[in-house]
N, CA and C atoms as an extended XYZ file, in Angstrom:
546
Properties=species:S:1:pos:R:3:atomname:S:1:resname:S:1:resid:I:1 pbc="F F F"
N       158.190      104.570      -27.751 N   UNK     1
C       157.088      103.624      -27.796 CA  UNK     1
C       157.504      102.476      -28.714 C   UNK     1
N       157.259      101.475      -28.312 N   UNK     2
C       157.556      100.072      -29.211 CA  UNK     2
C       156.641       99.885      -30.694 C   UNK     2
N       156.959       99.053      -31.337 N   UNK     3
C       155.831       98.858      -32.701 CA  UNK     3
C       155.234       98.605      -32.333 C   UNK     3
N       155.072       97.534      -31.025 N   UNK     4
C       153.509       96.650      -31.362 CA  UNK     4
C       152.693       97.930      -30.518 C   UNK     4
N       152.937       98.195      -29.588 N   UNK     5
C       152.305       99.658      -28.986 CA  UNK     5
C       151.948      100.473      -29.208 C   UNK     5
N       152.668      101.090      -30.245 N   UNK     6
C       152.417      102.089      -31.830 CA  UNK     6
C       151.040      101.037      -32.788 C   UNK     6
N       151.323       99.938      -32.971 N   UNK     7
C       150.336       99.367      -33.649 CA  UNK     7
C       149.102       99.295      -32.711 C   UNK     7
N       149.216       99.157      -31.607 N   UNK     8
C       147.714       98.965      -31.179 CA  UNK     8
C       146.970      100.157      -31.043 C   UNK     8
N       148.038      101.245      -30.616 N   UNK     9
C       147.431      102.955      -30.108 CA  UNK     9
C       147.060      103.441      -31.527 C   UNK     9
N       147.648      102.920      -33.020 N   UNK    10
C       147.456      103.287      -33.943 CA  UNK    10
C       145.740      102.586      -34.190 C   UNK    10
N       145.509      101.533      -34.579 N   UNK    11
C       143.988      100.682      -34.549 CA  UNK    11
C       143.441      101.120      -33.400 C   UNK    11
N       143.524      101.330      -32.621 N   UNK    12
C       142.634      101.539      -31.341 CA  UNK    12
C       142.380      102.985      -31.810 C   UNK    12
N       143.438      104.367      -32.326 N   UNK    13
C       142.558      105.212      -33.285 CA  UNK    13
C       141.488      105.519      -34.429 C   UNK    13
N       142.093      104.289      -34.986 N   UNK    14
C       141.266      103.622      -36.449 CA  UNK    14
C       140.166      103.132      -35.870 C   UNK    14
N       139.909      102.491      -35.074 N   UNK    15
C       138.452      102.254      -34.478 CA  UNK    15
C       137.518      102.993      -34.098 C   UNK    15
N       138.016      104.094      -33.011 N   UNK    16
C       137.380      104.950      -32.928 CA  UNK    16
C       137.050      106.008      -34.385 C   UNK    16
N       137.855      106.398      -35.141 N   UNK    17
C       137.319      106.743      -35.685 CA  UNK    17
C       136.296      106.076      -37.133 C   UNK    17
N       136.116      104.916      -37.068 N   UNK    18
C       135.388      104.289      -37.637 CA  UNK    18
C       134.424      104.238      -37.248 C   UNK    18
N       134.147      104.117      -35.780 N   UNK    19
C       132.646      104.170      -34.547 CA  UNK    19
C       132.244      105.114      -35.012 C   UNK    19
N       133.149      106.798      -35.051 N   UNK    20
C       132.175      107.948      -35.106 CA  UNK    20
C       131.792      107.846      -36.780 C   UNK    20
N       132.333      107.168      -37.899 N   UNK    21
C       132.040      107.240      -39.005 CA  UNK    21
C       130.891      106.530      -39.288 C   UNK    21
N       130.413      105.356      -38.631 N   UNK    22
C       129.103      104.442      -38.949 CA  UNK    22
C       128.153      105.495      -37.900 C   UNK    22
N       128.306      106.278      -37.329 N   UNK    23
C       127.158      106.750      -36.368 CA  UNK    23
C       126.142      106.835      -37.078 C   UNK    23
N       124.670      106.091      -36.909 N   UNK    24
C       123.469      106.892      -37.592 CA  UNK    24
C       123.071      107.945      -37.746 C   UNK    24
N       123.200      108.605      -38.891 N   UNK    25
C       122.621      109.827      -38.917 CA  UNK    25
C       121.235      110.224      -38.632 C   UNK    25
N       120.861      110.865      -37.132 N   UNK    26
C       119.608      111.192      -36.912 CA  UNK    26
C       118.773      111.543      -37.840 C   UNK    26
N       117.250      111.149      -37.480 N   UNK    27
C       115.958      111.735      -38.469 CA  UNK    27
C       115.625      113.335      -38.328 C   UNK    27
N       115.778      114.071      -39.193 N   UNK    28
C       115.402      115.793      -38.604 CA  UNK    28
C       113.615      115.743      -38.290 C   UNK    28
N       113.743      116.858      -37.435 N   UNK    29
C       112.312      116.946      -37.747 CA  UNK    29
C       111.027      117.278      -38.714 C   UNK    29
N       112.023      118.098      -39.584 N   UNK    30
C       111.348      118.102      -41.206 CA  UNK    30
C       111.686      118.098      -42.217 C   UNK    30
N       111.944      118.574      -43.097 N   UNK    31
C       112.878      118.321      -44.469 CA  UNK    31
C       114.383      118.721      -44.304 C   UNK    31
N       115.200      118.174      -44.934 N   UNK    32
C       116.357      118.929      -44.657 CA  UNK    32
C       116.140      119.935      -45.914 C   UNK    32
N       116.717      120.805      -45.214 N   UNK    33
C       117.044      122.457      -46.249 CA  UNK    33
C       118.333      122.654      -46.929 C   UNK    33
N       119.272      121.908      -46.675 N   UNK    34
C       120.884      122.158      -47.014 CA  UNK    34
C       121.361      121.051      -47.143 C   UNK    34
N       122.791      121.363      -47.937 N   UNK    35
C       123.677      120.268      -47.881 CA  UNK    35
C       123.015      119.017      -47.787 C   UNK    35
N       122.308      118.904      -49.381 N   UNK    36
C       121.470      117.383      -49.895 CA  UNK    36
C       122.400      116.882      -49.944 C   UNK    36
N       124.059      117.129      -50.145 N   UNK    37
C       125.128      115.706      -50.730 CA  UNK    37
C       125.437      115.311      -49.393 C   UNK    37
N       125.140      114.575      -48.502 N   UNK    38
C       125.362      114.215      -47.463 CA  UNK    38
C       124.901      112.839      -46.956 C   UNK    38
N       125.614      112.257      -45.934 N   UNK    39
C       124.941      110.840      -45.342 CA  UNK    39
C       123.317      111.200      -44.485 C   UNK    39
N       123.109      109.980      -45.015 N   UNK    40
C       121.211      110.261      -44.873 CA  UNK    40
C       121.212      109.484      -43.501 C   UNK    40
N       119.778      108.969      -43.585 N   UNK    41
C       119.481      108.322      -41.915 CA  UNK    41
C       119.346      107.094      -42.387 C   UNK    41
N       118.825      106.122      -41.582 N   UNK    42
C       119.083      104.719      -42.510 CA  UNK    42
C       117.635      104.426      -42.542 C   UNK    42
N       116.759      105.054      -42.605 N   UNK    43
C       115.089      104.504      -42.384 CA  UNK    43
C       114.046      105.931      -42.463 C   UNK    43
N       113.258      106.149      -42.930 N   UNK    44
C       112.342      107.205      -43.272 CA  UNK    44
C       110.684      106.507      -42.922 C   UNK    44
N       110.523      107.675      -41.571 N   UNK    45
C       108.863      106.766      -40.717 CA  UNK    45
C       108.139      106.959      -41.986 C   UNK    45
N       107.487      105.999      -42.116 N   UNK    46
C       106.352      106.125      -43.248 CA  UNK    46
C       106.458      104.796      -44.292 C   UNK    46
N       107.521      105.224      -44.702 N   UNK    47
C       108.684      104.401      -45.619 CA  UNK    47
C       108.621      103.041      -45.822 C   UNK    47
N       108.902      102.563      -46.702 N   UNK    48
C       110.067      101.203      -46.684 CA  UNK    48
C       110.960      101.799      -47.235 C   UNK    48
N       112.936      101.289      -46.517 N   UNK    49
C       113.644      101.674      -47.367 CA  UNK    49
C       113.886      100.250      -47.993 C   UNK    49
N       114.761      100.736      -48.745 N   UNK    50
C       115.086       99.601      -50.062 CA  UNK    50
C       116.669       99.123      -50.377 C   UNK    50
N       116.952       97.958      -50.410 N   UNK    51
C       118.662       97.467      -50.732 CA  UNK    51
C       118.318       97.322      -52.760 C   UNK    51
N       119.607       97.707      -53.514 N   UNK    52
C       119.752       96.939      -54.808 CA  UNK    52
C       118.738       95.514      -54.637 C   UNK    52
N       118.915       94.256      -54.424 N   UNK    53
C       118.409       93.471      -54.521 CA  UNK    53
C       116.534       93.315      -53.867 C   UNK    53
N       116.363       93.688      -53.037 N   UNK    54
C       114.722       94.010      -52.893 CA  UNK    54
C       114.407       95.053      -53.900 C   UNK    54
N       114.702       96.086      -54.570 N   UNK    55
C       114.491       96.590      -55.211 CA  UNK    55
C       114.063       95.529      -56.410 C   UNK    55
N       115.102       95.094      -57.154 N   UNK    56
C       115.063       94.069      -58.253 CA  UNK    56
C       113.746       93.125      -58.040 C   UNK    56
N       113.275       92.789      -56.665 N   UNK    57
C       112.284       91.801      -56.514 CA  UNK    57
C       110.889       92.478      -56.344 C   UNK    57
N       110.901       93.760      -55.833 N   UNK    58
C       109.923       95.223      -55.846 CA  UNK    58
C       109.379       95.432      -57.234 C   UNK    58
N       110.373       95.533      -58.225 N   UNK    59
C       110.447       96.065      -59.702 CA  UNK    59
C       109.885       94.902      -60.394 C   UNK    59
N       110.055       93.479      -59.971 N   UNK    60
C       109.709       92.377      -60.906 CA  UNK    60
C       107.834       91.923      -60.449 C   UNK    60
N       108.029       91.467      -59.610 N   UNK    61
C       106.739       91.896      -58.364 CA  UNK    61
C       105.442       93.022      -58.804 C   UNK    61
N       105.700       93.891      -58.112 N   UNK    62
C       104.487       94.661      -58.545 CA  UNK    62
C       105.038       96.196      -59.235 C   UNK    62
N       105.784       96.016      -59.953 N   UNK    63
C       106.029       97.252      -60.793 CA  UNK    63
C       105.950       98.421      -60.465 C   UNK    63
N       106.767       99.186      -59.432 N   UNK    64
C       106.236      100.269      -58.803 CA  UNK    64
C       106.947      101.212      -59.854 C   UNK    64
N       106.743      102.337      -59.711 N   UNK    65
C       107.065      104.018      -60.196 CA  UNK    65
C       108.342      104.119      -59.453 C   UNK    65
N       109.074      104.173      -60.310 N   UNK    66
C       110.736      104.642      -60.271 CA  UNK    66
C       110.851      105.870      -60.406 C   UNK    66
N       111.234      106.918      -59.730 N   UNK    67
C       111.294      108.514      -59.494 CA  UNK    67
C       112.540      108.876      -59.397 C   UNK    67
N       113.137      109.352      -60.354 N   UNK    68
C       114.593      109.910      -59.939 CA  UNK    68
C       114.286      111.296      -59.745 C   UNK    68
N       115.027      112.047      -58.633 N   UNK    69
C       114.498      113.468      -57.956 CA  UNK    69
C       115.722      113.911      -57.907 C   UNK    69
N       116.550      113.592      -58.883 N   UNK    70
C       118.167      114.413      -58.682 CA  UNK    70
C       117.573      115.908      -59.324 C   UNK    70
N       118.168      116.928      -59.027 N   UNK    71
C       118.405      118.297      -59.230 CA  UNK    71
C       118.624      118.520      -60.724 C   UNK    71
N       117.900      119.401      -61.423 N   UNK    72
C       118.610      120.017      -62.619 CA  UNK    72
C       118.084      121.036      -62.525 C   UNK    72
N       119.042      122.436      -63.397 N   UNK    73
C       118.392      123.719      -63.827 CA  UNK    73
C       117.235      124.133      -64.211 C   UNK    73
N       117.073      125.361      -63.908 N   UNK    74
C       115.856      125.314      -64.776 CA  UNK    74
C       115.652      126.995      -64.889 C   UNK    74
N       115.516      127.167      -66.712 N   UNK    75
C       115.453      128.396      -67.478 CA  UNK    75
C       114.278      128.487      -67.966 C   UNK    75
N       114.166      130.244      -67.974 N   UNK    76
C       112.639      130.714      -69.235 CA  UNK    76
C       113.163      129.833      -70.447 C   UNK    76
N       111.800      129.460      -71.389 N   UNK    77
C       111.276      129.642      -72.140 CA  UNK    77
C       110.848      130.207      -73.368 C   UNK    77
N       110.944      129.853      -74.413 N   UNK    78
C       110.233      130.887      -76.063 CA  UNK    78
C       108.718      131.488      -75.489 C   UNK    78
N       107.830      130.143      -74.706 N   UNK    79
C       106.584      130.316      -74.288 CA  UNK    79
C       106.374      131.351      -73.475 C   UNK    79
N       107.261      131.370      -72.298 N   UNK    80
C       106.950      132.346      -70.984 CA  UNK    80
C       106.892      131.259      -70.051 C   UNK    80
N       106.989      130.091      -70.385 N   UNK    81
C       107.003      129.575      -69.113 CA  UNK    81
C       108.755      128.946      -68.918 C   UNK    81
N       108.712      127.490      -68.684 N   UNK    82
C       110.228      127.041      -67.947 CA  UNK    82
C       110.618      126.015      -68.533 C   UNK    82
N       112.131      125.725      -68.813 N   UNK    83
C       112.151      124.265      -69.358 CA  UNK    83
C       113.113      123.871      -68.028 C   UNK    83
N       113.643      122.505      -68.147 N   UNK    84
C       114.571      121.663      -67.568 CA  UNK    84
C       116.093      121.990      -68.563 C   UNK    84
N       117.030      122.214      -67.765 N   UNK    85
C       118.985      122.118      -68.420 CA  UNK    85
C       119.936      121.623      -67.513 C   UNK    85
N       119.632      120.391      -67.503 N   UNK    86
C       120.621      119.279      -67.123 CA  UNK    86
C       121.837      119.938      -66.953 C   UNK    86
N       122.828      120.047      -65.667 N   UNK    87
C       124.090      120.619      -65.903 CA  UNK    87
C       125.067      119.434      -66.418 C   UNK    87
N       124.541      118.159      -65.723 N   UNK    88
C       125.410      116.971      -66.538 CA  UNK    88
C       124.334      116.124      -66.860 C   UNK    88
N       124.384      114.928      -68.045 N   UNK    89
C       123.597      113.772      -68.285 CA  UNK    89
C       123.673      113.041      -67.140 C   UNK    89
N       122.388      112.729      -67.252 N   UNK    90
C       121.611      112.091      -66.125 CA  UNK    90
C       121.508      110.377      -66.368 C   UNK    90
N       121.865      109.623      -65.861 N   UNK    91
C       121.710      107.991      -65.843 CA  UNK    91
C       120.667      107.518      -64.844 C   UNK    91
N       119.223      106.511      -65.419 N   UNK    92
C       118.750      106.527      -64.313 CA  UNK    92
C       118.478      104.749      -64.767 C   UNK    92
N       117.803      104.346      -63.746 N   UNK    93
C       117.219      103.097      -63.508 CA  UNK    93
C       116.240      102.848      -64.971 C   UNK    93
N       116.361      101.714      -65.529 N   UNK    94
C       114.989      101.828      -66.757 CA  UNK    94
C       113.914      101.751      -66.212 C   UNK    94
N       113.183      102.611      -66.954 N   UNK    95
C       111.872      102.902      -66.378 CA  UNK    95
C       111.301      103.736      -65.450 C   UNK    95
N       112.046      104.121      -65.053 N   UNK    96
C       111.908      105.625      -64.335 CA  UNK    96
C       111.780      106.694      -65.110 C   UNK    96
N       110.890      107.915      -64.511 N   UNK    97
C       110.415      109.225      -64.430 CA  UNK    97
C       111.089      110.298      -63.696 C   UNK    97
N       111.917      111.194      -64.434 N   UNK    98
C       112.975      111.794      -64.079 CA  UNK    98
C       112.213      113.429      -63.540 C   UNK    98
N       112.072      113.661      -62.236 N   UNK    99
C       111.177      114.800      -61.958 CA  UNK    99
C       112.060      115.616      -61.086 C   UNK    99
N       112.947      116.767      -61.482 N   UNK   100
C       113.585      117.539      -61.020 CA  UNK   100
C       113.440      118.452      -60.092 C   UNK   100
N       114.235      118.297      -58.770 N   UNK   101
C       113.974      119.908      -58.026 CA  UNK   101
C       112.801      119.012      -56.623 C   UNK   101
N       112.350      118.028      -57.003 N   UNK   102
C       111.022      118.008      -56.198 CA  UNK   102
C       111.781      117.577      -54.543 C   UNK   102
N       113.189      117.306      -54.315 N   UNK   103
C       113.321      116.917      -53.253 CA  UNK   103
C       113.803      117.805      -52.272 C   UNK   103
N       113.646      119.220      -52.676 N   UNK   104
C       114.387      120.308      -51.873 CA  UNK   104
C       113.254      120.113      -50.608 C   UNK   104
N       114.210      120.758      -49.546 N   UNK   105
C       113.466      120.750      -48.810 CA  UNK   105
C       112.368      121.767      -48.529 C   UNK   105
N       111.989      122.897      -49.259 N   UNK   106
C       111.548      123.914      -49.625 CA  UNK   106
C       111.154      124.502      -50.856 C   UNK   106
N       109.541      123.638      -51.205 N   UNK   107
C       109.622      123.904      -52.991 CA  UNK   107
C       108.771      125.163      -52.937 C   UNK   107
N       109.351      125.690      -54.063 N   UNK   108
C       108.330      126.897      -54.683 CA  UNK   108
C       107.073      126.416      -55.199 C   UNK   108
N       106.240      126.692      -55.116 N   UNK   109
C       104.840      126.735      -55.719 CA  UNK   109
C       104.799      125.874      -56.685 C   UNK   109
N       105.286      126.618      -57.705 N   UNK   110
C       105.350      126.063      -58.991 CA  UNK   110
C       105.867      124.894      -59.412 C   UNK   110
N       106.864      124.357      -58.388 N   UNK   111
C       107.013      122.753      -58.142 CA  UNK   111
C       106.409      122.005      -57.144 C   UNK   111
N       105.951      122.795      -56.607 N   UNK   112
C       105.026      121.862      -55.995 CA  UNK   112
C       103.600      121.231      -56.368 C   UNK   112
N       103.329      121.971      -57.082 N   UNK   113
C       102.182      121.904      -58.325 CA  UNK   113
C       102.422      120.427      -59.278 C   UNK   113
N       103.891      121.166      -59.638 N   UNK   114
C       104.397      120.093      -60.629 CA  UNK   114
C       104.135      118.299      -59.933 C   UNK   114
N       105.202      118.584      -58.722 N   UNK   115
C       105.279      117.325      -58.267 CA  UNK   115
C       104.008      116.511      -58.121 C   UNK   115
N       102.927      117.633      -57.510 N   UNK   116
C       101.278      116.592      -57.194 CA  UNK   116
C       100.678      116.143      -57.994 C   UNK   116
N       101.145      116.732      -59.404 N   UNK   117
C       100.844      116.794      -60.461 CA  UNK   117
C       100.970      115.919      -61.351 C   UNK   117
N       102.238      115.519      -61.355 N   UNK   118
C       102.632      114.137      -61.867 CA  UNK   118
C       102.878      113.008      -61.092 C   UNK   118
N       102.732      113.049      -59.580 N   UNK   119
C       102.562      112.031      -58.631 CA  UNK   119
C       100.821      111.463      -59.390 C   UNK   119
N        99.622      112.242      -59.496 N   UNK   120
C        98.668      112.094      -59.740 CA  UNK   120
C        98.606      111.582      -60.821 C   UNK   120
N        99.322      112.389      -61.929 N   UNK   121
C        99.450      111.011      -63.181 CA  UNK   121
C        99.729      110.337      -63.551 C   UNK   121
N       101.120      109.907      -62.885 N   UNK   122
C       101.634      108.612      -62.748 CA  UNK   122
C       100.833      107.811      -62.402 C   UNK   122
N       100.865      107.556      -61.377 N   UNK   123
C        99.887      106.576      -60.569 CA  UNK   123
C        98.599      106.600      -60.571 C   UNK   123
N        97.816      107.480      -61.302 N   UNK   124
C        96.232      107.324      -61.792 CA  UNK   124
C        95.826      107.355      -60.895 C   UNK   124
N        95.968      108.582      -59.709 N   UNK   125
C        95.724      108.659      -58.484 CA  UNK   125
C        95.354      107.609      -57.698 C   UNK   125
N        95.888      106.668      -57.745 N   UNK   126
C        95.798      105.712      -57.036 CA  UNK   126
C        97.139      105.796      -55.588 C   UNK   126
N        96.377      106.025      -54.541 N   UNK   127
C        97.048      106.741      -53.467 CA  UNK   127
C        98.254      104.826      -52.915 C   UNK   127
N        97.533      104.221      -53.339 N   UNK   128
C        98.506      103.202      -53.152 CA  UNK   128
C        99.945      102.068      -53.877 C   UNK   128
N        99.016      103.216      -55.249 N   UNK   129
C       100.045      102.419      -55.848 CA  UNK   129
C       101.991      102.814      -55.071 C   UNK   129
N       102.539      101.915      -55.737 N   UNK   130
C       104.207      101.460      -54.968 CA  UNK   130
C       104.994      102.735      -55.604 C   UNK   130
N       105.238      103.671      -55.004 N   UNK   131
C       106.945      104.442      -55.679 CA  UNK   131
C       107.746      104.247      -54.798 C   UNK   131
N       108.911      104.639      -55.859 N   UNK   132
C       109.636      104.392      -55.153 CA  UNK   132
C       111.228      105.703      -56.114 C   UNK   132
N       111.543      106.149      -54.639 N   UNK   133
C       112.170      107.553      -54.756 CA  UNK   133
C       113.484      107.162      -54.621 C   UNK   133
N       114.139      107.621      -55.913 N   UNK   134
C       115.790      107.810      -55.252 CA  UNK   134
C       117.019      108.876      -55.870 C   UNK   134
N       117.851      109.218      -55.735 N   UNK   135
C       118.757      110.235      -56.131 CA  UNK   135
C       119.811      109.287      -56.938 C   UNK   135
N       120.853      109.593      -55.672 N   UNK   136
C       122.623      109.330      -56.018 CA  UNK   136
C       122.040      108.831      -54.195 C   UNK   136
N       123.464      108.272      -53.905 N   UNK   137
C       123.806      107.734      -52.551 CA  UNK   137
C       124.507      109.152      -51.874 C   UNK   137
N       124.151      109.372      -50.637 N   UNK   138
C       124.089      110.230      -49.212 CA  UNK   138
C       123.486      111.508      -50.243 C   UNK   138
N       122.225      111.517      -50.905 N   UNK   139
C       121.629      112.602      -51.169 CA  UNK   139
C       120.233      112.339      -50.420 C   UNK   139
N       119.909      113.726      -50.096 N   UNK   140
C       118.969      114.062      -48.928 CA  UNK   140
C       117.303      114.324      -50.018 C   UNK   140
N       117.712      114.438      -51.506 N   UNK   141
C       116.513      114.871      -52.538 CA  UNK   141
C       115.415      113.726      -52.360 C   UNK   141
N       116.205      112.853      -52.261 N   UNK   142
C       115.090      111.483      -52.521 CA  UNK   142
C       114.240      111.159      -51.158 C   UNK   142
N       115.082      111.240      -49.843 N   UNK   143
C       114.468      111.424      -48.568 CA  UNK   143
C       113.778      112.507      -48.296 C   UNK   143
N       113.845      113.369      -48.517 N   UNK   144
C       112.844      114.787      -48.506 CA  UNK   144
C       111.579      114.577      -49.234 C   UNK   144
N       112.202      113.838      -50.770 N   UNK   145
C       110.477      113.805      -51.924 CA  UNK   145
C       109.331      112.412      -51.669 C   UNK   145
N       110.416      110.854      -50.513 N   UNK   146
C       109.354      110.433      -50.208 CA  UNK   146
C       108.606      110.717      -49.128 C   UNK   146
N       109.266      111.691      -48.330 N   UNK   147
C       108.811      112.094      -47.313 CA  UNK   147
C       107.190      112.671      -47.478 C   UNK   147
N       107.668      114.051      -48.057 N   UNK   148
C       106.570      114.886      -49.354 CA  UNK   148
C       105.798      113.645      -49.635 C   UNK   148
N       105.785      112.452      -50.383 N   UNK   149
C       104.988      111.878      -51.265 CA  UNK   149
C       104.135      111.135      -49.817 C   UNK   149
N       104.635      110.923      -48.247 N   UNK   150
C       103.457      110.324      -47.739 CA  UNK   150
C       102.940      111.471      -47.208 C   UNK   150
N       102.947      112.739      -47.195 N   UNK   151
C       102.216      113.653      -46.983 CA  UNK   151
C       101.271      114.226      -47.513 C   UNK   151
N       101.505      113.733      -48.762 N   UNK   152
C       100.345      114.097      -49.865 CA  UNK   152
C        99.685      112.771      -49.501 C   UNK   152
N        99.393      111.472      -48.450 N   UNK   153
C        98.682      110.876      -48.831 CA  UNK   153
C        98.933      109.538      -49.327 C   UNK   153
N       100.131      109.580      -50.611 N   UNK   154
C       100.253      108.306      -50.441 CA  UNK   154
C       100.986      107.411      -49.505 C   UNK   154
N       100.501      105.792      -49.746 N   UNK   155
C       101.073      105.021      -48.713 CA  UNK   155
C       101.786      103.752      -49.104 C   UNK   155
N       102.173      103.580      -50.378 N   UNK   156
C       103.047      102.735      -50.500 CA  UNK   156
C       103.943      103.178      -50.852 C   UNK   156
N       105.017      103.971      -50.021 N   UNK   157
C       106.014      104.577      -50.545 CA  UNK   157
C       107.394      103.745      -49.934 C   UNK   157
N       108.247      103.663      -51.427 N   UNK   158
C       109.672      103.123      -51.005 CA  UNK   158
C       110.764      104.164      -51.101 C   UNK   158
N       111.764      103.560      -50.677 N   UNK   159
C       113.357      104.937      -50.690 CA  UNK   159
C       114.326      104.061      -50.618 C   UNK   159
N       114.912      103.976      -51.829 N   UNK   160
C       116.317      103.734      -52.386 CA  UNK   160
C       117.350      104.415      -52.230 C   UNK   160
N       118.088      104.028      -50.977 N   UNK   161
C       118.815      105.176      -50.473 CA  UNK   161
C       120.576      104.802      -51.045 C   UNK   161
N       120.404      103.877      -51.848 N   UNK   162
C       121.587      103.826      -52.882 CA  UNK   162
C       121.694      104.747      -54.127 C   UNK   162
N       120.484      104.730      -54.612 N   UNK   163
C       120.978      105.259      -56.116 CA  UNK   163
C       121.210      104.914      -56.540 C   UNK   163
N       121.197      105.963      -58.065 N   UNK   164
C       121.832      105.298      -59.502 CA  UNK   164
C       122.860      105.007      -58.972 C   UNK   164
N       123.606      105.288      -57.843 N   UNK   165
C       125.024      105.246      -57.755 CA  UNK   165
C       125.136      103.373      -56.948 C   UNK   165
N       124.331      102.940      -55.822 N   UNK   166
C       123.960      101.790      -55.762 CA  UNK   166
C       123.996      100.965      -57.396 C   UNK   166
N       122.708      101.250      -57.980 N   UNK   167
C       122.202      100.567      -58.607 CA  UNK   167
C       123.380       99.839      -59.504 C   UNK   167
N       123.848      100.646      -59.935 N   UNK   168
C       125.533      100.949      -61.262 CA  UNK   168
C       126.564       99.500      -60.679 C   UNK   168
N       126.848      100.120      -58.871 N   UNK   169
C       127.501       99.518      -58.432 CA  UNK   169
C       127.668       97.628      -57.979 C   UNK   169
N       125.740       97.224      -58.207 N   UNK   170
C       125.446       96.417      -58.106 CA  UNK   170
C       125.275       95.721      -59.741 C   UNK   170
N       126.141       96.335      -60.676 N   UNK   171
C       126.083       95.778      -61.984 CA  UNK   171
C       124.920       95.709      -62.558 C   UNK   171
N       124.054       96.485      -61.909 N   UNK   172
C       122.911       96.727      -62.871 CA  UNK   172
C       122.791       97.610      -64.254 C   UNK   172
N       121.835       97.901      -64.996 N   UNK   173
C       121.996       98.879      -66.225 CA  UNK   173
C       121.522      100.200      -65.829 C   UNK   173
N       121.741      100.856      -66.529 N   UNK   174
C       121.343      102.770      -66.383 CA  UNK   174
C       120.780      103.065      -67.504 C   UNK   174
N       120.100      104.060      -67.775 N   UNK   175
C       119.522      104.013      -69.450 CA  UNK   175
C       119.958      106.031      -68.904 C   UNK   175
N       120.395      106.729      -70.353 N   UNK   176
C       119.875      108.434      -70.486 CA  UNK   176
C       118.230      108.284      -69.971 C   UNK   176
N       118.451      109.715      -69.325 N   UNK   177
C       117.658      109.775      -68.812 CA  UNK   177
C       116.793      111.574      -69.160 C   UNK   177
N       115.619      111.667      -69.467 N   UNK   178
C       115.145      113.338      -69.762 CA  UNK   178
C       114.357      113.697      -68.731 C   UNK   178
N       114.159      114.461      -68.492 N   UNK   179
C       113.341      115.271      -67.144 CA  UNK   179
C       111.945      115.228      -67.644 C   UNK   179
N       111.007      115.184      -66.629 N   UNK   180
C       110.016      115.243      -67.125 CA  UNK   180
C       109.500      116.941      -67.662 C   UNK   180
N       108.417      117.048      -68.375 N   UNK   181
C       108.597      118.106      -68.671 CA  UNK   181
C       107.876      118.958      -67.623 C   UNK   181
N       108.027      120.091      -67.365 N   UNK   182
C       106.824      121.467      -66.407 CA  UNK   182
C       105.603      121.253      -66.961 C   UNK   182
């Protein structure tokens, strides 16, 4: 086979497999259950999703509730009840409310409690006020918890399907970040 022949059969591979790499990832029909580190869908019915820069104009605008829903541990207690144990420090957006666990696709009770719980006090039950949910980039936590959040009702819900990991990348700041408490 010649170079340039080799070069085209070579890109004409590279293409294709670039086609199957942008494929949209379908909407499931309900939460995903597994494998949260993964490419998401590009739009959540209910939703607005959100770029770095609408975000910035979202945040300046009408000040919505920043929700980071990344994953951390969670151990007994001196009390009997549960705390939060970060397996690594957490970086989030300033001004965000760091609420752990809430994006599985399958919460236990006891977070689910949590989550309605502080959805309700955040927002002074005000079913309209703006959140807006996000993880890390191709995590499924933040699409699962705004999902959850228009099911409970509310309706101005956003999804930042970048992340701290977006956010960082767009030279924005990160502040430590603590979990909220149980």
């Amino acid at each position: 086979m010649s170079l340039s022949r080799l070069s085209v059969a070579l890109l004409l591979s590279l293409g294709s497999t670039i086609a199957v790499a942008a494929e949209p990832v379908p909407l499931p029909d309900g939460y995903r259950l597994q494998h949260y580190r993964a490419p998401t869908p590009a739009k959540l019915p209910g939703a607005t999703v959100l770029d770095s820069q609408t975000l910035q104009a979202l945040i300046a605008i009408h000040h919505p509730l920043l929700l980071d829903v990344m994953a951390a541990n969670r151990v007994p207690d001196a009390a009997g009840g549960s705390r939060w144990v970060p397996a690594t420090p957490r970086r989030d957006l300033p001004g965000s409310v760091w609420l752990p666990n809430v994006g599985y696709g399958e919460l236990e009770p006891a977070i689910e409690q949590y989550f309605r719980r502080q959805l309700e006090r955040l927002s002074g039950g005000d079913l309209d006020r703006p959140l807006v949910f996000y993880c890390l980039r191709d995590c499924w936590m933040s699409w699962n918890a705004a999902r959850r959040a228009l099911s409970y009702g509310y309706r101005a819900v956003y999804w930042y399907p970048d992340g701290s990991d977006g956010w960082q990348e767009a030279g924005l700041p990160l502040v430590d970040a603590v979990p909220a408490p149980l």
